[in-house]
mmCIF file of C-alpha atoms in Angstrom:
data_model
loop_
_atom_site.group_PDB
_atom_site.id
_atom_site.type_symbol
_atom_site.label_atom_id
_atom_site.label_comp_id
_atom_site.label_asym_id
_atom_site.label_seq_id
_atom_site.Cartn_x
_atom_site.Cartn_y
_atom_site.Cartn_z
ATOM 1 C CA GLY Z 184 -29.697 391.385 74.401
ATOM 2 C CA ALA Z 185 -27.612 392.909 77.155
ATOM 3 C CA VAL Z 186 -25.657 396.112 76.559
ATOM 4 C CA VAL Z 187 -21.921 396.546 76.967
ATOM 5 C CA SER Z 188 -20.302 399.938 76.514
ATOM 6 C CA GLN Z 189 -16.709 400.944 75.938
ATOM 7 C CA HIS Z 190 -15.053 404.272 76.477
ATOM 8 C CA PRO Z 191 -13.452 405.907 74.638
ATOM 9 C CA SER Z 192 -14.488 404.766 71.177
ATOM 10 C CA ARG Z 193 -11.360 406.276 69.652
ATOM 11 C CA VAL Z 194 -8.122 407.481 71.184
ATOM 12 C CA ILE Z 195 -4.953 408.900 69.721
ATOM 13 C CA CYS Z 196 -1.932 409.174 71.958
ATOM 14 C CA LYS Z 197 1.779 409.832 71.792
ATOM 15 C CA SER Z 198 4.295 407.043 72.035
ATOM 16 C CA GLY Z 199 5.291 406.367 75.627
ATOM 17 C CA THR Z 200 2.028 407.439 77.226
ATOM 18 C CA SER Z 201 -0.503 405.180 78.909
ATOM 19 C CA VAL Z 202 -4.088 404.765 77.783
ATOM 20 C CA LYS Z 203 -7.015 403.430 79.808
ATOM 21 C CA ILE Z 204 -10.033 401.805 78.159
ATOM 22 C CA GLU Z 205 -13.213 401.159 80.129
ATOM 23 C CA CYS Z 206 -15.691 398.348 79.572
ATOM 24 C CA ARG Z 207 -19.052 398.479 81.316
ATOM 25 C CA SER Z 208 -21.992 396.110 81.423
ATOM 26 C CA LEU Z 209 -24.953 398.460 81.594
ATOM 27 C CA ASP Z 210 -27.887 396.244 82.512
ATOM 28 C CA PHE Z 211 -26.406 393.110 84.008
ATOM 29 C CA GLN Z 212 -23.676 392.010 86.383
ATOM 30 C CA ALA Z 213 -20.758 390.536 84.500
ATOM 31 C CA THR Z 214 -19.034 387.731 86.349
ATOM 32 C CA THR Z 215 -16.467 387.484 83.587
ATOM 33 C CA MET Z 216 -15.084 389.979 81.110
ATOM 34 C CA PHE Z 217 -12.818 389.304 78.180
ATOM 35 C CA TRP Z 218 -10.434 391.614 76.330
ATOM 36 C CA TYR Z 219 -9.596 391.108 72.655
ATOM 37 C CA ARG Z 220 -7.485 392.940 70.136
ATOM 38 C CA GLN Z 221 -8.066 392.927 66.423
ATOM 39 C CA PHE Z 222 -5.752 394.071 63.638
ATOM 40 C CA PRO Z 223 -7.268 395.198 60.314
ATOM 41 C CA LYS Z 224 -8.843 392.391 58.286
ATOM 42 C CA GLN Z 225 -7.929 389.860 60.953
ATOM 43 C CA SER Z 226 -9.781 387.894 63.582
ATOM 44 C CA LEU Z 227 -10.252 388.722 67.248
ATOM 45 C CA MET Z 228 -7.415 387.544 69.423
ATOM 46 C CA LEU Z 229 -8.176 386.979 73.087
ATOM 47 C CA MET Z 230 -5.780 388.870 75.331
ATOM 48 C CA ALA Z 231 -7.069 388.065 78.792
ATOM 49 C CA THR Z 232 -9.971 386.876 80.902
ATOM 50 C CA SER Z 233 -10.898 388.773 84.027
ATOM 51 C CA ASN Z 234 -13.167 387.956 86.932
ATOM 52 C CA GLU Z 235 -14.396 390.512 89.404
ATOM 53 C CA GLY Z 236 -12.072 390.864 92.356
ATOM 54 C CA SER Z 237 -9.326 388.583 91.099
ATOM 55 C CA LYS Z 238 -6.286 388.803 88.863
ATOM 56 C CA ALA Z 239 -6.771 388.497 85.155
ATOM 57 C CA THR Z 240 -5.674 385.401 83.283
ATOM 58 C CA TYR Z 241 -3.559 386.366 80.293
ATOM 59 C CA GLU Z 242 -3.189 384.424 77.079
ATOM 60 C CA GLN Z 243 0.203 383.178 76.060
ATOM 61 C CA GLY Z 244 2.324 385.918 74.559
ATOM 62 C CA VAL Z 245 0.382 388.796 76.109
ATOM 63 C CA GLU Z 246 2.506 390.923 78.444
ATOM 64 C CA LYS Z 247 0.624 391.385 81.683
ATOM 65 C CA ASP Z 248 2.810 394.310 82.740
ATOM 66 C CA LYS Z 249 2.053 396.124 79.517
ATOM 67 C CA PHE Z 250 -1.660 395.423 79.375
ATOM 68 C CA LEU Z 251 -2.967 396.004 82.886
ATOM 69 C CA ILE Z 252 -6.462 394.725 83.523
ATOM 70 C CA ASN Z 253 -8.564 395.677 86.511
ATOM 71 C CA HIS Z 254 -12.000 394.219 87.166
ATOM 72 C CA ALA Z 255 -13.010 396.254 90.195
ATOM 73 C CA SER Z 256 -16.739 395.633 90.115
ATOM 74 C CA LEU Z 257 -19.311 393.403 88.474
ATOM 75 C CA THR Z 258 -20.040 396.093 85.903
ATOM 76 C CA LEU Z 259 -16.626 397.577 85.121
ATOM 77 C CA SER Z 260 -13.334 396.310 83.761
ATOM 78 C CA THR Z 261 -10.478 398.491 82.565
ATOM 79 C CA LEU Z 262 -7.588 397.800 80.226
ATOM 80 C CA THR Z 263 -4.571 400.082 80.528
ATOM 81 C CA VAL Z 264 -2.012 400.009 77.760
ATOM 82 C CA THR Z 265 1.152 401.196 79.474
ATOM 83 C CA SER Z 266 3.947 402.984 77.625
ATOM 84 C CA ALA Z 267 2.112 402.597 74.357
ATOM 85 C CA HIS Z 268 4.052 402.264 71.111
ATOM 86 C CA PRO Z 269 2.898 402.406 67.485
ATOM 87 C CA GLU Z 270 2.754 398.600 67.303
ATOM 88 C CA ASP Z 271 0.062 398.700 70.006
ATOM 89 C CA SER Z 272 -2.238 400.538 67.601
ATOM 90 C CA SER Z 273 -5.198 398.247 67.162
ATOM 91 C CA PHE Z 274 -8.914 397.767 67.736
ATOM 92 C CA TYR Z 275 -9.588 396.652 71.303
ATOM 93 C CA ILE Z 276 -12.901 394.943 72.069
ATOM 94 C CA CYS Z 277 -14.271 393.776 75.383
ATOM 95 C CA SER Z 278 -17.038 391.324 76.074
ATOM 96 C CA ALA Z 279 -18.944 390.454 79.206
ATOM 97 C CA LYS Z 280 -20.930 387.493 80.351
ATOM 98 C CA GLN Z 281 -23.061 386.593 83.334
ATOM 99 C CA GLY Z 282 -22.555 383.061 84.534
ATOM 100 C CA TRP Z 283 -22.770 380.598 81.695
ATOM 101 C CA ASN Z 284 -24.679 382.931 79.414
ATOM 102 C CA GLU Z 285 -23.449 384.162 76.079
ATOM 103 C CA GLN Z 286 -20.842 386.868 75.723
ATOM 104 C CA PHE Z 287 -22.029 390.358 74.865
ATOM 105 C CA PHE Z 288 -19.544 392.546 73.048
ATOM 106 C CA GLY Z 289 -18.759 396.193 73.473
ATOM 107 C CA PRO Z 290 -18.520 398.464 70.432
ATOM 108 C CA GLY Z 291 -14.713 398.525 70.514
ATOM 109 C CA THR Z 292 -12.008 401.148 70.990
ATOM 110 C CA ARG Z 293 -9.715 402.158 68.180
ATOM 111 C CA LEU Z 294 -6.273 403.047 69.554
ATOM 112 C CA THR Z 295 -3.759 404.921 67.444
ATOM 113 C CA VAL Z 296 -0.312 405.509 68.879
ATOM 114 C CA LEU Z 297 1.732 408.160 67.109
ATOM 115 C CA ALA V 1340 -7.924 372.875 72.365
ATOM 116 C CA GLN V 1341 -10.461 374.210 69.931
ATOM 117 C CA LYS V 1342 -9.991 375.307 66.358
ATOM 118 C CA ILE V 1343 -12.262 377.063 63.891
ATOM 119 C CA THR V 1344 -11.513 377.047 60.180
ATOM 120 C CA GLN V 1345 -12.964 379.518 57.716
ATOM 121 C CA THR V 1346 -11.190 379.170 54.377
ATOM 122 C CA GLN V 1347 -13.468 380.880 51.886
ATOM 123 C CA PRO V 1348 -12.016 383.933 50.191
ATOM 124 C CA GLY V 1349 -14.160 387.034 49.985
ATOM 125 C CA MET V 1350 -17.711 386.060 49.080
ATOM 126 C CA PHE V 1351 -20.026 387.900 46.723
ATOM 127 C CA VAL V 1352 -23.779 387.448 46.448
ATOM 128 C CA GLN V 1353 -26.502 389.156 44.490
ATOM 129 C CA GLU V 1354 -29.116 391.002 46.512
ATOM 130 C CA LYS V 1355 -32.117 388.806 47.383
ATOM 131 C CA GLU V 1356 -30.205 385.582 46.794
ATOM 132 C CA ALA V 1357 -29.110 383.110 49.471
ATOM 133 C CA VAL V 1358 -25.494 382.574 50.473
ATOM 134 C CA THR V 1359 -23.697 379.959 52.551
ATOM 135 C CA LEU V 1360 -20.654 380.803 54.647
ATOM 136 C CA ASP V 1361 -18.567 377.777 55.562
ATOM 137 C CA CYS V 1362 -17.203 376.891 58.967
ATOM 138 C CA THR V 1363 -15.523 373.736 60.205
ATOM 139 C CA TYR V 1364 -14.334 373.125 63.706
ATOM 140 C CA ASP V 1365 -12.278 370.774 65.801
ATOM 141 C CA THR V 1366 -12.588 370.127 69.498
ATOM 142 C CA SER V 1367 -12.119 367.442 72.105
ATOM 143 C CA ASP V 1368 -14.977 368.770 74.228
ATOM 144 C CA GLN V 1369 -18.150 366.708 74.465
ATOM 145 C CA SER V 1370 -20.362 369.739 74.963
ATOM 146 C CA TYR V 1371 -19.793 372.935 73.060
ATOM 147 C CA GLY V 1372 -21.552 375.853 71.497
ATOM 148 C CA LEU V 1373 -21.149 377.272 68.018
ATOM 149 C CA PHE V 1374 -21.730 380.940 67.243
ATOM 150 C CA TRP V 1375 -21.826 383.230 64.259
ATOM 151 C CA TYR V 1376 -21.101 386.944 64.568
ATOM 152 C CA LYS V 1377 -21.356 389.750 62.028
ATOM 153 C CA GLN V 1378 -18.881 392.628 62.109
ATOM 154 C CA PRO V 1379 -19.753 395.595 59.872
ATOM 155 C CA SER V 1380 -17.230 398.300 59.090
ATOM 156 C CA SER V 1381 -18.165 400.094 62.326
ATOM 157 C CA GLY V 1382 -16.420 397.288 64.213
ATOM 158 C CA GLU V 1383 -19.157 396.151 66.562
ATOM 159 C CA MET V 1384 -19.645 392.421 66.939
ATOM 160 C CA ILE V 1385 -23.258 391.479 66.309
ATOM 161 C CA PHE V 1386 -24.435 388.082 67.534
ATOM 162 C CA LEU V 1387 -26.402 386.249 64.852
ATOM 163 C CA ILE V 1388 -27.088 382.676 65.842
ATOM 164 C CA TYR V 1389 -26.154 379.915 68.287
ATOM 165 C CA GLN V 1390 -26.122 376.122 68.012
ATOM 166 C CA GLY V 1391 -25.506 373.800 70.939
ATOM 167 C CA SER V 1392 -23.700 370.576 70.225
ATOM 168 C CA TYR V 1393 -26.585 368.546 71.627
ATOM 169 C CA ASP V 1394 -29.284 370.421 69.761
ATOM 170 C CA GLU V 1395 -30.828 368.012 67.285
ATOM 171 C CA GLN V 1396 -32.471 370.687 65.197
ATOM 172 C CA ASN V 1397 -30.599 373.286 63.202
ATOM 173 C CA ALA V 1398 -30.850 376.752 64.709
ATOM 174 C CA THR V 1399 -32.740 379.454 62.843
ATOM 175 C CA GLU V 1400 -33.041 383.188 63.533
ATOM 176 C CA GLY V 1401 -35.031 385.080 60.951
ATOM 177 C CA ARG V 1402 -33.039 385.056 57.702
ATOM 178 C CA TYR V 1403 -30.160 383.200 59.356
ATOM 179 C CA SER V 1404 -29.957 379.452 59.702
ATOM 180 C CA LEU V 1405 -27.129 377.248 60.814
ATOM 181 C CA ASN V 1406 -26.518 374.031 58.906
ATOM 182 C CA PHE V 1407 -25.056 371.901 61.691
ATOM 183 C CA GLN V 1408 -23.471 368.614 60.637
ATOM 184 C CA LYS V 1409 -21.898 367.183 63.769
ATOM 185 C CA ALA V 1410 -20.266 364.162 62.147
ATOM 186 C CA ARG V 1411 -18.548 366.411 59.628
ATOM 187 C CA LYS V 1412 -17.791 369.028 62.289
ATOM 188 C CA SER V 1413 -19.262 371.769 60.196
ATOM 189 C CA ALA V 1414 -21.493 374.676 61.138
ATOM 190 C CA ASN V 1415 -22.241 376.639 57.991
ATOM 191 C CA LEU V 1416 -24.255 379.836 58.123
ATOM 192 C CA VAL V 1417 -26.976 380.302 55.527
ATOM 193 C CA ILE V 1418 -28.279 383.810 54.891
ATOM 194 C CA SER V 1419 -31.461 383.868 52.858
ATOM 195 C CA ALA V 1420 -32.699 386.810 50.805
ATOM 196 C CA SER V 1421 -29.466 388.782 51.107
ATOM 197 C CA GLN V 1422 -29.718 392.507 51.715
ATOM 198 C CA LEU V 1423 -27.191 395.251 51.043
ATOM 199 C CA GLY V 1424 -26.817 395.709 54.789
ATOM 200 C CA ASP V 1425 -25.531 392.160 55.064
ATOM 201 C CA SER V 1426 -22.194 393.273 53.608
ATOM 202 C CA ALA V 1427 -19.770 392.725 56.470
ATOM 203 C CA MET V 1428 -17.187 390.379 57.926
ATOM 204 C CA TYR V 1429 -18.606 387.164 59.416
ATOM 205 C CA PHE V 1430 -16.944 385.165 62.153
ATOM 206 C CA CYS V 1431 -17.639 381.621 63.235
ATOM 207 C CA ALA V 1432 -16.747 380.863 66.852
ATOM 208 C CA MET V 1433 -17.054 378.138 69.424
ATOM 209 C CA SER V 1434 -16.711 377.660 73.155
ATOM 210 C CA PRO V 1435 -17.005 374.760 75.558
ATOM 211 C CA ILE V 1436 -20.143 374.705 77.672
ATOM 212 C CA THR V 1437 -18.288 374.088 80.895
ATOM 213 C CA GLY V 1438 -18.195 377.208 82.984
ATOM 214 C CA ALA V 1439 -18.244 380.945 83.323
ATOM 215 C CA ASN V 1440 -14.696 381.400 82.035
ATOM 216 C CA SER V 1441 -15.218 379.341 78.901
ATOM 217 C CA LYS V 1442 -13.516 381.230 76.093
ATOM 218 C CA LEU V 1443 -14.653 381.864 72.558
ATOM 219 C CA THR V 1444 -12.339 380.691 69.804
ATOM 220 C CA PHE V 1445 -12.824 382.603 66.552
ATOM 221 C CA GLY V 1446 -12.160 381.711 62.971
ATOM 222 C CA LYS V 1447 -10.333 384.190 60.769
ATOM 223 C CA GLY V 1448 -13.555 385.447 59.261
ATOM 224 C CA ILE V 1449 -15.115 385.775 55.825
ATOM 225 C CA THR V 1450 -15.883 389.031 54.041
ATOM 226 C CA LEU V 1451 -19.305 389.062 52.392
ATOM 227 C CA SER V 1452 -20.214 391.652 49.791
ATOM 228 C CA VAL V 1453 -23.816 391.943 48.605
ATOM 229 C CA ARG V 1454 -24.232 393.355 45.108
ATOM 230 C CA PRO V 1455 -27.307 395.386 44.143
#
């Protein structure tokens, strides 16, 4: 299967700072990328869908000004958690797909906000 | 709207035995895909198996098979000859087959523990 990477794998930051998470499709061009968050022992919750070169589509209840998504190229999407607070601590996972093909998931980023 | 239901509590199975993980779904889409993913403690989502709504035969991938009963709207995962490495969280998911932005809807997951 195709490979999707995420960086960093873990990040610890102070409350009030911003954190950027990168999602890259390594061996294919991703027309669409998805961002999920997952709390412990819970399911993945879709945050937003992004297409290269256009604005992301956010799910209901997700603050677009807090979770900034940029999909600058067909192989890179970034999620920036702005002014992070402890309640933003979570596991963030991206996935990427090419056309109508299946989604390939990144390994996830564990964010801890102190 | 799509909905996936996984209601089993934590599941336990003896090594080398088979186990069935239940999944029911609801959708108004005519064409859809059903997926199972495995998530070990490391957090990565590992794709296991896919079933298209128009596929007449049940999907199989090695030790994994999907028991697809369209009329009952169920898509149970069967793992044969369980191994210790199968201990993980398992998610059932579905998406419409209607375009590049088609989203995956996940169930809440089932924790499987394989006993030696």
